[in-house]
CSV table of C-alpha atoms and ligand atoms in Angstrom, one decimal:
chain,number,residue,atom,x,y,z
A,1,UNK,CA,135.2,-38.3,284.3
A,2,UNK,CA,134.6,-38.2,287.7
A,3,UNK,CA,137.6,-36.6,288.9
A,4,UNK,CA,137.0,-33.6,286.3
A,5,UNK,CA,133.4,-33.3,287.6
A,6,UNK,CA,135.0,-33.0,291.1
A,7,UNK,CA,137.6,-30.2,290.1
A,8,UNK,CA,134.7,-28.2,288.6
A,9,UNK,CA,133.1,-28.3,291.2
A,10,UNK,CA,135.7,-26.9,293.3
A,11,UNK,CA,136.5,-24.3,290.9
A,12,UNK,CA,132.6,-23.3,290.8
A,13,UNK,CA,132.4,-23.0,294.6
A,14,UNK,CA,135.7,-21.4,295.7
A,15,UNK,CA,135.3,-19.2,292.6
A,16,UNK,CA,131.9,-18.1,294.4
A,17,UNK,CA,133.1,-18.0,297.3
A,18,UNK,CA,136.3,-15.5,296.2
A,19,UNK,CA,134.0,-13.3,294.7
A,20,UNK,CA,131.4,-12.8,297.5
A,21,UNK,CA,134.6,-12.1,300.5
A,22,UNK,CA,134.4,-8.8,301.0
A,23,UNK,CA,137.3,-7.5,302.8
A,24,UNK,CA,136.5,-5.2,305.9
A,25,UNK,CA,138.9,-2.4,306.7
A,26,UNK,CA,139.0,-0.9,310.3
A,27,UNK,CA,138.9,2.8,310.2
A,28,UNK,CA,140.2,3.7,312.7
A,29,UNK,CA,143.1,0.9,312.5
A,30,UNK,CA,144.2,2.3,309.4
A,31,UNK,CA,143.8,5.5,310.5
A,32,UNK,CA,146.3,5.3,312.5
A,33,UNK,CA,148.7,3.7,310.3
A,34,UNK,CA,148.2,6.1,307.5
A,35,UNK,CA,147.7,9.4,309.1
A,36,UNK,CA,149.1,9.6,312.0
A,37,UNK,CA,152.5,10.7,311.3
A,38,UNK,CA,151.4,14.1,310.3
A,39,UNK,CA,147.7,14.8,311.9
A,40,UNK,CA,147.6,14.6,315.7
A,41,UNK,CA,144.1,12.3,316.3
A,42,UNK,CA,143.4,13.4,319.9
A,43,UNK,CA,139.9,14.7,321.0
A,44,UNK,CA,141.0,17.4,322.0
A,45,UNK,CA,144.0,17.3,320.3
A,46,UNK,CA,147.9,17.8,321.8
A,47,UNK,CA,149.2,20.6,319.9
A,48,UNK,CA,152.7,21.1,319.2
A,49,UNK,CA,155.4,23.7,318.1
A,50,UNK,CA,156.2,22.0,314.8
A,51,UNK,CA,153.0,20.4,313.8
A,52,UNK,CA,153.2,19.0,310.0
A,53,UNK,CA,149.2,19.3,309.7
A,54,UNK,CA,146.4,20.4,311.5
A,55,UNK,CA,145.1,18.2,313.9
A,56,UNK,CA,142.3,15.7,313.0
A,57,UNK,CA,139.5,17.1,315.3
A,58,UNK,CA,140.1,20.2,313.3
A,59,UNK,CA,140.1,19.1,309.8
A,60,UNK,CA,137.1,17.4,310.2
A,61,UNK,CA,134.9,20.1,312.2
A,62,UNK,CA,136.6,22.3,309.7
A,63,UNK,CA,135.4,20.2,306.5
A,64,UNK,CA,131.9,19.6,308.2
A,65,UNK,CA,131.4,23.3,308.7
A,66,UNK,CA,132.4,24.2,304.7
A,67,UNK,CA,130.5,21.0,303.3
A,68,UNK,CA,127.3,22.6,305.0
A,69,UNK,CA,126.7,19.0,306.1
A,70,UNK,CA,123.5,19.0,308.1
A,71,UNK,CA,122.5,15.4,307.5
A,72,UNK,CA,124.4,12.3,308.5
A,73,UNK,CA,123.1,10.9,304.8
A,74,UNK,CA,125.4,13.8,303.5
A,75,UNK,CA,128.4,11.8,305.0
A,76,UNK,CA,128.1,9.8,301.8
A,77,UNK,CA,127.6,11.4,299.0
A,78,UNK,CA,129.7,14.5,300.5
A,79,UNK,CA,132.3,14.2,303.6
A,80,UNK,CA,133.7,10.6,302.0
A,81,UNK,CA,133.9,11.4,298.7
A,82,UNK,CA,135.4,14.4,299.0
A,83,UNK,CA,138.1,12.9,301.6
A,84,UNK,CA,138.8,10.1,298.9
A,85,UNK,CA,140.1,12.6,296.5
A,86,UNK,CA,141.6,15.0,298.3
A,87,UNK,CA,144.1,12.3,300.4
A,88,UNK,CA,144.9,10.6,297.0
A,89,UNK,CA,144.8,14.2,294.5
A,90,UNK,CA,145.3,17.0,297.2
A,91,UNK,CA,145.8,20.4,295.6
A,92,UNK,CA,145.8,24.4,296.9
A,93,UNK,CA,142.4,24.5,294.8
A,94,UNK,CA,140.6,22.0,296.2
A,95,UNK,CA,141.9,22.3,299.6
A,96,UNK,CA,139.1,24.4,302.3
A,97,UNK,CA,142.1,25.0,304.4
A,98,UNK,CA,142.7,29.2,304.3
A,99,UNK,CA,145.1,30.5,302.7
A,100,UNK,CA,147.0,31.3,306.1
A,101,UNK,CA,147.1,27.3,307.2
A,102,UNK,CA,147.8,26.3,304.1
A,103,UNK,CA,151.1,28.5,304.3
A,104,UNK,CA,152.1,27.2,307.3
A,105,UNK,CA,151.6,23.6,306.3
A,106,UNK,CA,152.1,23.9,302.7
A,107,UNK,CA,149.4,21.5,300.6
A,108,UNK,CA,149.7,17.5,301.5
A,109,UNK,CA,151.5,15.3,300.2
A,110,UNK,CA,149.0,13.0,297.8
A,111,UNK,CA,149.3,9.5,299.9
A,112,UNK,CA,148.8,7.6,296.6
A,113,UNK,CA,150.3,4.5,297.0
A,114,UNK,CA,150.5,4.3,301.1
A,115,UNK,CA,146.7,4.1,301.2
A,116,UNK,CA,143.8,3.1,299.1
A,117,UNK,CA,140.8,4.2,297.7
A,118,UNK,CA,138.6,1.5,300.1
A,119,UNK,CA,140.6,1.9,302.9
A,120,UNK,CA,140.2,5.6,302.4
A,121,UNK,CA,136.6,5.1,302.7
A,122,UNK,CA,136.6,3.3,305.8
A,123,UNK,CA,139.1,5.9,307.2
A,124,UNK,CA,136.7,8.8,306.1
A,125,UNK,CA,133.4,7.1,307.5
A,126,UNK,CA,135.8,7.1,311.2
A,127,UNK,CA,137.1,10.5,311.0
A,128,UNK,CA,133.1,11.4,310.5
A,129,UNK,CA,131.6,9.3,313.3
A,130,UNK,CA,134.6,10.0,315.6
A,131,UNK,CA,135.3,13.5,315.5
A,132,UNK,CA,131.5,14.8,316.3
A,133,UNK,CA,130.9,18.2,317.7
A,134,UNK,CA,128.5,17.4,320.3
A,135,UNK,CA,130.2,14.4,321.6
A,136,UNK,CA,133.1,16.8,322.1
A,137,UNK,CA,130.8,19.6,323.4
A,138,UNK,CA,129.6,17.0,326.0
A,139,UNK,CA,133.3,15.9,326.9
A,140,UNK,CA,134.2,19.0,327.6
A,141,UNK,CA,131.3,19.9,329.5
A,142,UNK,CA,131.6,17.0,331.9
A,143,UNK,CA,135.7,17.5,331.9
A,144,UNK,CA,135.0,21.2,333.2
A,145,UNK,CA,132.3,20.0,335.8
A,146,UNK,CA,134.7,16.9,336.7
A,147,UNK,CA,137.9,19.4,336.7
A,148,UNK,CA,135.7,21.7,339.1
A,149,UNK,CA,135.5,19.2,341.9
A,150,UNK,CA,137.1,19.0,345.3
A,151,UNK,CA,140.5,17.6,344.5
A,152,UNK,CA,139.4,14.2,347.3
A,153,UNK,CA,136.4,13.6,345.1
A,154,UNK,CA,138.5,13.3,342.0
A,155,UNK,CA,140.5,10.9,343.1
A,156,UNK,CA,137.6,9.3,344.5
A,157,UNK,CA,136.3,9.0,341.6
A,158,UNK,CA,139.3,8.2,339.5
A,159,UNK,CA,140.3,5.2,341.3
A,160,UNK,CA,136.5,3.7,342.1
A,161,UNK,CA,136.3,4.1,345.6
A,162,UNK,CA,132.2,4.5,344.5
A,163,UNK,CA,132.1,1.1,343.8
A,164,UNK,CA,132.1,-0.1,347.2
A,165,UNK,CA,131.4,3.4,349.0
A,166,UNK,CA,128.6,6.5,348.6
A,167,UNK,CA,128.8,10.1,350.2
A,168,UNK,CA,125.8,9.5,352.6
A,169,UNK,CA,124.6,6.2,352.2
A,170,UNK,CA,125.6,2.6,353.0
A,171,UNK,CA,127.1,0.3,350.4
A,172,UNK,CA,129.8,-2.8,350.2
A,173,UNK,CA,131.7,-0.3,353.0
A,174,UNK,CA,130.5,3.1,355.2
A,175,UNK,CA,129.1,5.9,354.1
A,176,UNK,CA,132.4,8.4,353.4
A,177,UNK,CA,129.8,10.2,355.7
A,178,UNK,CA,129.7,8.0,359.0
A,179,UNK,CA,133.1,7.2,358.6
A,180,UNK,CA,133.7,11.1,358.7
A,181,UNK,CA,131.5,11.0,362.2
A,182,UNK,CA,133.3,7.7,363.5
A,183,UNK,CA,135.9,8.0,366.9
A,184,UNK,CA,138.4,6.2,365.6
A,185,UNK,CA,138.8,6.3,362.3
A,186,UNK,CA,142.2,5.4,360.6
A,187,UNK,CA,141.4,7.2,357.8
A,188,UNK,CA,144.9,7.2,356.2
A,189,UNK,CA,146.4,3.6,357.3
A,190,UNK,CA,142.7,2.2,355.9
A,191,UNK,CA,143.2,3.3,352.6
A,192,UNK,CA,147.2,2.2,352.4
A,193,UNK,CA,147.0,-1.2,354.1
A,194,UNK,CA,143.6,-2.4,353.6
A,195,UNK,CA,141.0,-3.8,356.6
A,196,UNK,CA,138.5,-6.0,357.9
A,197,UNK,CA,136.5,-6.5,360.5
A,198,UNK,CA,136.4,-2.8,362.1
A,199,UNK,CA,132.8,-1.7,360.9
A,200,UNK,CA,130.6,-4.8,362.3
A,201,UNK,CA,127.6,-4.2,360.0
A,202,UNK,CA,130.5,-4.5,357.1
A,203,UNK,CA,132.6,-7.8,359.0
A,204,UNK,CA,132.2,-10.4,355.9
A,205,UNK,CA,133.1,-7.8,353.2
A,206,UNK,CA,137.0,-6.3,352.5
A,207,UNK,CA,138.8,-3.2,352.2
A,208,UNK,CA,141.5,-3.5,349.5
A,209,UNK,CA,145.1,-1.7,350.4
A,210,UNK,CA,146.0,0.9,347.8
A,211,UNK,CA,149.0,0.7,349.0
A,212,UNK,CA,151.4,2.9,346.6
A,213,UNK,CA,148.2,3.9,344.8
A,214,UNK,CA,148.7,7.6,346.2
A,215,UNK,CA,151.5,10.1,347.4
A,216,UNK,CA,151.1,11.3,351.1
A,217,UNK,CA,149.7,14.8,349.9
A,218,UNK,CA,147.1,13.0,348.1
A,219,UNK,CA,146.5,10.7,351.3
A,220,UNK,CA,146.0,14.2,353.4
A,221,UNK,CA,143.5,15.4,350.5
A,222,UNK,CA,141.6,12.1,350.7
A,223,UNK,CA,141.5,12.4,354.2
A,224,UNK,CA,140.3,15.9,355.1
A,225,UNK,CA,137.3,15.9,352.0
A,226,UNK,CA,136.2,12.6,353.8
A,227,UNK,CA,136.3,14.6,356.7
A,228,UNK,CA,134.6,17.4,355.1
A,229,UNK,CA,131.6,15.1,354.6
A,230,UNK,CA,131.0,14.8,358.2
A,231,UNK,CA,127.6,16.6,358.4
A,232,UNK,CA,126.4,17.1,354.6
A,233,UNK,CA,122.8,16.2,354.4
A,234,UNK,CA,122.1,15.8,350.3
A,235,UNK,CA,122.8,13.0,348.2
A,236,UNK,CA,125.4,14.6,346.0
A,237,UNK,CA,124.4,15.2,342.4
A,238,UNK,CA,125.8,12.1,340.6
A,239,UNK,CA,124.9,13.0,337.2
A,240,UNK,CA,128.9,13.9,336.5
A,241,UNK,CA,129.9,11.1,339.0
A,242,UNK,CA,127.7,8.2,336.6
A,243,UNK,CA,130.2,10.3,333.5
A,244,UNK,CA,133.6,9.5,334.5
B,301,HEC,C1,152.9,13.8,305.2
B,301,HEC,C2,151.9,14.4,306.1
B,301,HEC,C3,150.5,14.0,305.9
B,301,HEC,C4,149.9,12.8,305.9
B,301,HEC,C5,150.6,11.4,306.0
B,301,HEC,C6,148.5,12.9,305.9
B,301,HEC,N1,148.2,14.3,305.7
B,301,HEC,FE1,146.3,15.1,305.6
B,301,HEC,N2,147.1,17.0,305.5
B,301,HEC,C7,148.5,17.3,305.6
B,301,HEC,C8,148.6,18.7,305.6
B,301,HEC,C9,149.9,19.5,305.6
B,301,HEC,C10,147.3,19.3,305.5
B,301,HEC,C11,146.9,20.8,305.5
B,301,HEC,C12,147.0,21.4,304.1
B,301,HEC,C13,146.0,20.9,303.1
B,301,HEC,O1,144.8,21.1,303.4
B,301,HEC,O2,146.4,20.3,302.1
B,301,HEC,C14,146.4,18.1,305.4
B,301,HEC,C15,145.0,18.2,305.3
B,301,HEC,C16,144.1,17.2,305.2
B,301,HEC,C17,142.7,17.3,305.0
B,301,HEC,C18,142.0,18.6,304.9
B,301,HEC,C19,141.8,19.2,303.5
B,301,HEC,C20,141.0,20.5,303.6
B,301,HEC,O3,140.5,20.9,302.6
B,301,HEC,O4,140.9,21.1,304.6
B,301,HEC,C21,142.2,16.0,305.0
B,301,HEC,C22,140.8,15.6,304.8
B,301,HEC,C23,143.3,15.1,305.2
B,301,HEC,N3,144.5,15.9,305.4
B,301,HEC,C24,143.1,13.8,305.4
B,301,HEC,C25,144.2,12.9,305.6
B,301,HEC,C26,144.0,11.5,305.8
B,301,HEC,C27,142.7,10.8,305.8
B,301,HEC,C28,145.3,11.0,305.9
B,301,HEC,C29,145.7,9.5,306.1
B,301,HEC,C30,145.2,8.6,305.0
B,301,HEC,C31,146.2,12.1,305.8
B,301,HEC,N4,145.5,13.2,305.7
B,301,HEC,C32,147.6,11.9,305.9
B,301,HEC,C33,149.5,16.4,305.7
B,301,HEC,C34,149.4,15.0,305.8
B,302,HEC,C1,135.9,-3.5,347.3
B,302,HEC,C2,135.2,-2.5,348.1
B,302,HEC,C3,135.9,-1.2,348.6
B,302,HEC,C4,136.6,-0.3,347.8
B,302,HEC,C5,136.9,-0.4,346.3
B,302,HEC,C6,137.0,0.7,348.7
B,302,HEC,N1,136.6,0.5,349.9
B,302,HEC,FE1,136.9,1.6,351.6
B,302,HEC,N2,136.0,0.2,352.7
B,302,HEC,C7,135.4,-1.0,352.3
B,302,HEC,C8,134.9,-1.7,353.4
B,302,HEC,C9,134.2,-3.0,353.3
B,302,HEC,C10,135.2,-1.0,354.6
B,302,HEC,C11,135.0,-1.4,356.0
B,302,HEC,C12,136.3,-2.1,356.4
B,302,HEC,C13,136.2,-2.6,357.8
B,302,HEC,O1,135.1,-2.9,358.4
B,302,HEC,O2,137.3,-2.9,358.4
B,302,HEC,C14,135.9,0.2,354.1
B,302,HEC,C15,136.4,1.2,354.9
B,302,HEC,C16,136.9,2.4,354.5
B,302,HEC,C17,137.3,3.5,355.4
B,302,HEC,C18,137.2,3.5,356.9
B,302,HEC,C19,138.4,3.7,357.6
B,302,HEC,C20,138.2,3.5,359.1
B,302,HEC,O3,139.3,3.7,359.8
B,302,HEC,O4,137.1,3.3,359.6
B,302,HEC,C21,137.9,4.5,354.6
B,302,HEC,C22,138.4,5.8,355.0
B,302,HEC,C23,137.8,4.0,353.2
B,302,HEC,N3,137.2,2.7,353.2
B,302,HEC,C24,138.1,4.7,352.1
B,302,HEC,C25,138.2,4.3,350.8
B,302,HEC,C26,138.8,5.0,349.7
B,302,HEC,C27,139.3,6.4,349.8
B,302,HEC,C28,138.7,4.1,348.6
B,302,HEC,C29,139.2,4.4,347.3
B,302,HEC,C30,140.6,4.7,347.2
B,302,HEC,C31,138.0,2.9,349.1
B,302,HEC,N4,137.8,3.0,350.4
B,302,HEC,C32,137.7,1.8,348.3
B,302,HEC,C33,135.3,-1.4,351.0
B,302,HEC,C34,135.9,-0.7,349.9
């Protein structure tokens, strides 16, 4: 009697607890798995000679554009719907691709059977988040402002020399702007072998070698923007700086 009591028991609660486990797909996980192999995912995308379907970035800013979607509620009752169907039951009629892509691609393949309608819904609810106009807009703003900087300050910036140093002001190290002024600077040795000790405001804090972190020419660039900086006056603006 008792041990019957006990099994039901078990069946009521794992039966409860089966029903209630929901399982949560990763979007962008599976849209990698799944889709992949014939859309290139960049933002911006790669493009290649032989590509087997329009990139990602497109299809969506593409499908966004022709769904009129203006609101993000419309991501649900439009965008992942309409993604759900046409990955499982793709067809020329349904397709918003023009005539002229959809020559050059031919119509996808349906991926019924690689992917599911759940997971599609997760994968659709990425693609929309991820591939947004303005985010892209603003990356490619502050890529044009970054890729419009003195080659020095880009590799400053790439390899966080800005965590210890500033143009014009003191920090963990000099100013790029006193060391500029200073007699006897080592600019290049400093930067491949490290030091200590040199600047005695700076004496308990270290400069870490980067020692095959650049070529020479790179060294010579580093060395004659710090240079550069020997009498600028401004603070630099840092809004693209605070980007990167
Ligand atoms: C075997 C290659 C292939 C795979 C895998 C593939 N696609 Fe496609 N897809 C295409 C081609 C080719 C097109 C362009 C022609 C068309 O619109 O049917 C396309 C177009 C699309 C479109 C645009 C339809 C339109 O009306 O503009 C969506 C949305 C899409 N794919 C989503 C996906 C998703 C999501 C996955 C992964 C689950 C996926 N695709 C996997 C080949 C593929
Ligand atoms: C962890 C903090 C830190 C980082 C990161 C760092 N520095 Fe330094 N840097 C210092 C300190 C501290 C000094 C002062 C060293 C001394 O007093 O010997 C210094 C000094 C220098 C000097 C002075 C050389 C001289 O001869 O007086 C140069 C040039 C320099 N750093 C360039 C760079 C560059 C370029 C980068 C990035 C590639 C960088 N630093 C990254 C902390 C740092």
């Amino acid at each position: 009697m008792h041990y019957i009591y006990m099994v039901l028991v078990l069946l009521i609660f794992s039966g409860c607890d089966n029903s209630s486990k929901k399982i949560d797909y990763d979007g962008e996980m599976l849209l990698k798995q799944k889709c992949a192999i014939c859309h290139n995912l960049k933002m911006p995308p790669d493009t290649y000679e032989d590509e087997k379907a329009p990139p990602m970035m497109a299809v969506v800013f593409h499908l966004k554009d022709f769904m009129k979607i203006t609101m993000d509620d419309e991501k649900f009752s439009k965008f992942i719907p309409f993604v759900q169907d046409y990955v499982l039951e793709p067809s020329k009629e349904k397709s918003y691709c023009d005539e002229e892509s959809l020559k050059t691609y031919g119509v996808m393949p349906s991926q019924k059977g690689n992917v599911s309608k759940d997971e599609l819904k997760a994968i659709a609810e990425y693609m929309y988040d991820f591939y947004d106009q303005e985010v892209y807009l603003k990356e490619m703003q502050e890529k044009s402002a970054f890729d419009a900087l003195p080659k020095g300050e880009q590799l400053v910036l790439k390899t966080g020399c800005y965590n210890c140093h500033d143009t014009v002001k003191n920090k963990v190290g000099p100013s790029f702007k006193s060391i500029a002024q200073s007699k006897n600077k080592e600019i290049i040795s400093v930067i491949q072998n490290g030091s200590q000790g040199k600047w005695k405001q700076f004496h308990n804090m270290m400069m870490p070698a980067f020692k095959n972190k650049f070529s020479k020419e790179e060294l010579k660039i580093l060395e004659e923007w710090i240079n550069s900086l020997a009498t600028i006056e401004e603070i630099k603006p840092w809004s693209v700086k605070n980007a990167i």
